Short mmCIF file of C-alpha atoms and ligand atoms in Angstrom, two decimals:
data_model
loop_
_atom_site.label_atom_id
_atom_site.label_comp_id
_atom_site.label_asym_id
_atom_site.label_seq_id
_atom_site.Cartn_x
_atom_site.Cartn_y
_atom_site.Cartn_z
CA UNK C 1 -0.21 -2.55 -0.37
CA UNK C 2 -2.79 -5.42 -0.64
CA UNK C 3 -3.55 -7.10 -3.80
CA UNK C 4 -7.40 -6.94 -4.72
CA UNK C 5 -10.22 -9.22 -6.04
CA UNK C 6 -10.74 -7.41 -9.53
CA UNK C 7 -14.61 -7.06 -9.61
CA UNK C 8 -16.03 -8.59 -13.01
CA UNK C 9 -17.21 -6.86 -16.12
CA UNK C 10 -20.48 -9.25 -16.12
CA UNK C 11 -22.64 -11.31 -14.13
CA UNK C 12 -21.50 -14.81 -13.05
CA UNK C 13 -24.38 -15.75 -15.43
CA UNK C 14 -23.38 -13.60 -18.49
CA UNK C 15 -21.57 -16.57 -19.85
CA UNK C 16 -23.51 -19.29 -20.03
CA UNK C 17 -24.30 -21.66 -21.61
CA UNK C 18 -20.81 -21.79 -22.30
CA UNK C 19 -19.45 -21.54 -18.30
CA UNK C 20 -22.21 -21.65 -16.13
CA UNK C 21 -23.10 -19.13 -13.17
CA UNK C 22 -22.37 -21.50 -10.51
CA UNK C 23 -18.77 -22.17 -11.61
CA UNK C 24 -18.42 -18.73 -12.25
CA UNK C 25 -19.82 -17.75 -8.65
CA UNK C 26 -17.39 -20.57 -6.93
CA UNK C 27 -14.10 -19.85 -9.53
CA UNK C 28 -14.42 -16.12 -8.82
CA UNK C 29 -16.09 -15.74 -5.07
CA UNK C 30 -13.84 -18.60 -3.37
CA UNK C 31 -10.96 -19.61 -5.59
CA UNK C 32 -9.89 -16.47 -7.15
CA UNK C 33 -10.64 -14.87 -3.76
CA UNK C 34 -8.80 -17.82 -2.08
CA UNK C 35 -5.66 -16.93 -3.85
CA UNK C 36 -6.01 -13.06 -3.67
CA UNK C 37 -5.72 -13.74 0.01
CA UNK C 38 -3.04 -16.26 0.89
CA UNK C 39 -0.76 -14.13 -1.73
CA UNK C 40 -1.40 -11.29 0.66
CA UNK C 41 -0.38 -13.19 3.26
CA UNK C 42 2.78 -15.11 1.75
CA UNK C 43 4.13 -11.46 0.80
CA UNK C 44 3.31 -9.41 4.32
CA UNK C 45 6.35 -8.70 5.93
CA UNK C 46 8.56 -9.77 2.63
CA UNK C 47 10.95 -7.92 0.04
CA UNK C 48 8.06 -8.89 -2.36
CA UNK C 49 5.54 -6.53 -0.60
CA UNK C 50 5.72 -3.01 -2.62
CA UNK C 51 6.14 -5.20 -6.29
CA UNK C 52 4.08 -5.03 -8.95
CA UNK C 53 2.48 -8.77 -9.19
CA UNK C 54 4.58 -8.84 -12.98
CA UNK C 55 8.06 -8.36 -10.82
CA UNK C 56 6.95 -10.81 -8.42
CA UNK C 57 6.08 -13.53 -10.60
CA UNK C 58 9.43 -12.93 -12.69
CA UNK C 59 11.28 -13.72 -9.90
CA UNK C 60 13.62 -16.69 -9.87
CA UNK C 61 13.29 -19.33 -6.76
CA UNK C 62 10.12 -17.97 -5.55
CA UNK C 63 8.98 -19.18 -1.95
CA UNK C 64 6.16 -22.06 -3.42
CA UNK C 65 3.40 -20.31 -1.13
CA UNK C 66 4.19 -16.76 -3.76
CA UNK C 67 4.50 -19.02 -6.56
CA UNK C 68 1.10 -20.42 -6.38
CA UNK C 69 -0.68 -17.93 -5.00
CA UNK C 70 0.78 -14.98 -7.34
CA UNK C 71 0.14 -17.05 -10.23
CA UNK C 72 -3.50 -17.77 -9.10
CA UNK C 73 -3.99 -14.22 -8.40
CA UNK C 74 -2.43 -12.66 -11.97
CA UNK C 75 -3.84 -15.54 -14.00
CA UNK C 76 -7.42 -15.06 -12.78
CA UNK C 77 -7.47 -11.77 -13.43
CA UNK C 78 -6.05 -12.19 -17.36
CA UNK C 79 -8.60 -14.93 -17.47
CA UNK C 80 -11.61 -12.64 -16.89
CA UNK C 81 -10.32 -9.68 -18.90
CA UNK C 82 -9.99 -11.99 -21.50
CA UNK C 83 -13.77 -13.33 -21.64
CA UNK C 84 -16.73 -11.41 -22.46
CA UNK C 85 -20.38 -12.37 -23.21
CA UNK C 86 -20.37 -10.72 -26.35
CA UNK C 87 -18.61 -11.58 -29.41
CA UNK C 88 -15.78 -9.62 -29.89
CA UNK C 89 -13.82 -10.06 -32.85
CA UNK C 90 -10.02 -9.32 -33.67
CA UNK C 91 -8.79 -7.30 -35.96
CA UNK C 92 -7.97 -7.85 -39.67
CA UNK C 93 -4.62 -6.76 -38.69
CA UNK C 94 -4.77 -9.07 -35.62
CA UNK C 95 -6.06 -11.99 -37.24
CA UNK C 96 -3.24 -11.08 -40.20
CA UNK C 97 -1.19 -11.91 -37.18
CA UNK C 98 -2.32 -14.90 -36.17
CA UNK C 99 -2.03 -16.46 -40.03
CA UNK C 100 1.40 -15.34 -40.66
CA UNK C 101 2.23 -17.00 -36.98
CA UNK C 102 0.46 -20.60 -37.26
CA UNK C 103 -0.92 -20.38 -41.01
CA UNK C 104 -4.68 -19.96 -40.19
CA UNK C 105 -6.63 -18.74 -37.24
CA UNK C 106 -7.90 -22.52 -37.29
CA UNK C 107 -4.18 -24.01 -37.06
CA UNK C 108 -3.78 -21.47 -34.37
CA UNK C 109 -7.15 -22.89 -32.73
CA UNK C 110 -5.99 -26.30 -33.06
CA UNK C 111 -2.62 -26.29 -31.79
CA UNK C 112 -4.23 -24.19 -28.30
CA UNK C 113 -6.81 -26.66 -28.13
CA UNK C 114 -3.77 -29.41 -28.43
CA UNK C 115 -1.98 -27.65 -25.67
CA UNK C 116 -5.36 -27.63 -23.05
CA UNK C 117 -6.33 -31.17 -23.37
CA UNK C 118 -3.10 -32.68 -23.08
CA UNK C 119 -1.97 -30.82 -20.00
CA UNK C 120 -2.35 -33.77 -17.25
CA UNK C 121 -3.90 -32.79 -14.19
CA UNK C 122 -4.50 -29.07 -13.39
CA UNK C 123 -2.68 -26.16 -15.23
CA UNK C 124 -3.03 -23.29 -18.27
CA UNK C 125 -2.89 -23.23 -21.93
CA UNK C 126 -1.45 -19.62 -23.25
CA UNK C 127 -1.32 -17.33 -26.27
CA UNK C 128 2.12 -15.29 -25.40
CA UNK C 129 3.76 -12.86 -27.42
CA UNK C 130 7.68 -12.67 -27.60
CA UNK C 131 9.37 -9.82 -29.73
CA UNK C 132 6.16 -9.91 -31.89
CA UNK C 133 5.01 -12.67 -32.49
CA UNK C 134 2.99 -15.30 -31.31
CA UNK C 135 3.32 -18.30 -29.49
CA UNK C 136 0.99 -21.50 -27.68
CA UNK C 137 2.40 -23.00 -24.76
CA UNK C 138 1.02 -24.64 -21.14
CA UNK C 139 1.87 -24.58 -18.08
CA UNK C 140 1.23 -26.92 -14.71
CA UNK C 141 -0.92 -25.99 -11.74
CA UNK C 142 -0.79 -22.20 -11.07
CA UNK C 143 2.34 -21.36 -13.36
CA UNK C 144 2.73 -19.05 -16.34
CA UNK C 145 4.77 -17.55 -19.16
CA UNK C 146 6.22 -15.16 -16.90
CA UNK C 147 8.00 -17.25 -14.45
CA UNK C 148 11.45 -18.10 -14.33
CA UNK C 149 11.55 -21.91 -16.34
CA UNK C 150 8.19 -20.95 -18.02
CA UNK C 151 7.52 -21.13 -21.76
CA UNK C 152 8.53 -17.84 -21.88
CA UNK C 153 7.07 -14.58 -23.29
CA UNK C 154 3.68 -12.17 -22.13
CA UNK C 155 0.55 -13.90 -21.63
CA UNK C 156 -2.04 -12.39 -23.68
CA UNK C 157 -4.59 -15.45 -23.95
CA UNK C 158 -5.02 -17.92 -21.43
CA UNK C 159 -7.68 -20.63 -20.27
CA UNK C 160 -7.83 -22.18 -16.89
CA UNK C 161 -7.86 -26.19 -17.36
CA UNK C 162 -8.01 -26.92 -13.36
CA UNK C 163 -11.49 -28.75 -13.17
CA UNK C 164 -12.53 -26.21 -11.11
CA UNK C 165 -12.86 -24.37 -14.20
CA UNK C 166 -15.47 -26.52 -15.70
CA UNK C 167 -16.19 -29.63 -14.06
CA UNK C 168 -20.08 -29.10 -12.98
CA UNK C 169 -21.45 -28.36 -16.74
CA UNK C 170 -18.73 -30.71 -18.30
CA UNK C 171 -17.66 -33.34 -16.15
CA UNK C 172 -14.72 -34.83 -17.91
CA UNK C 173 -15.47 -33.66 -21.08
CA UNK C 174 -12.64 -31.19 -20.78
CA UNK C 175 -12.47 -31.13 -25.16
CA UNK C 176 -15.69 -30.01 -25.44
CA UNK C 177 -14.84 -26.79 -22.75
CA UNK C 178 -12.19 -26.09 -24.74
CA UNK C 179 -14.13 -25.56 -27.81
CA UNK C 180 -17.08 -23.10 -25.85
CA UNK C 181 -14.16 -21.02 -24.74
CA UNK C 182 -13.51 -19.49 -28.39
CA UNK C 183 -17.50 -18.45 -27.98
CA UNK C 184 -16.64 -16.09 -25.30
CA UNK C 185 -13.40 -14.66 -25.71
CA UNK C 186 -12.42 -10.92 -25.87
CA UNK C 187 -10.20 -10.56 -28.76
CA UNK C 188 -10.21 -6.84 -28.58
CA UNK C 189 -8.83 -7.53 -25.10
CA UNK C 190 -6.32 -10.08 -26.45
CA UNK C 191 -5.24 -7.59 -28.83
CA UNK C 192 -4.89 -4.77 -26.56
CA UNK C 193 -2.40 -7.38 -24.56
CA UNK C 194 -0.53 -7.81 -26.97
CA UNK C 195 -0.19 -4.43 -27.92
CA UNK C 196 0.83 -3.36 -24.51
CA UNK C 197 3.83 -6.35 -24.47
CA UNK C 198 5.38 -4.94 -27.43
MN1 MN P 1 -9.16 -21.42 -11.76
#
């Protein structure tokens, strides 16, 4: 049983200005795809064949092609579910949430932003939930929450900071990605993320 390239919910150019179509076209047709495919491969013919990509991932001492791959494949897909053209705004309770876990939905902003731009080199910044509540972590090249060693908890927020992500509208200006991102998330996905890891 072969994972799959999830098909998008918009148009590579639904997003912009804040991602651009070409980076969209690229991150989803050739990375994303890229990693679909070699996790295919690193799994064919293993004990990690007929798992769930969640079981895989939680694994301890995965094989580095798995670890990679599986965490390219799972945190592409939460990226895109989490992004949407339109603006679609949490809940009161949600947002309640959010204050009682960092004081203000700014603080929260803040401290994820913190978390993006001071990850060196290519990796994640994460909203996870952990018996409730909230939490902002990061994690290096294609690891996440949900690995052995990880920061621990369910992913329900996540934004890629590999360069690939952003580099032909923003160059280095990784900052000023990181603040367009809050333009175009889902928060009614984010909510129903968190709702599902309770
Ligand atoms: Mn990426």
């Amino acid at each position: 049983m072969a994972f799959e390239l999830p098909q998008l919910n918009y148009d590579y150019s639904a997003l912009e200005p804040h991602i651009d179509a070409k980076t969209m076209e690229i991150h989803h047709s050739k990375h994303h795809a890229g990693y679909t495919n070699n996790l295919n491969k690193a799994i064919d013919g293993t004990e990690f064949e007929n798992k769930s990509i969640e079981e895989i991932l939680k694994t301890p001492n995965l094989p580095v092609a798995i670890q990679n791959n599986g965490g390219g494949y799972y945190n592409h897909c939460l990226f895109w579910e989490i992004l949407s053209p339109n603006a679609e705004q949490a809940s009161n309770d949600f947002i309640a949430l959010i204050e009682k876990s960092f004081g203000s939905c700014d603080a929260m902003k803040k401290q994820f932003a913190q978390a993006a731009a001071t990850r060196f080199g290519s990796g994640w910044a994460w909203l996870c939930s952990k018996n409730g509540e909230l939490s902002i972590c990061s994690t290096p090249n294609q690891d996440n929450p949900l690995m052995v060693g990880g920061c621990e908890g369910t992913p329900i927020l996540g934004l890629d900071v590999w360069e690939h992500a952003y580099y032909l509208n923003y160059q280095n200006r990784r900052p000023d990605y990181i603040k367009a991102f809050w333009d175009i998330v889902n928060w009614k996905a984010v909510e129903a993320k968190y709702q599902a890891s309770l």
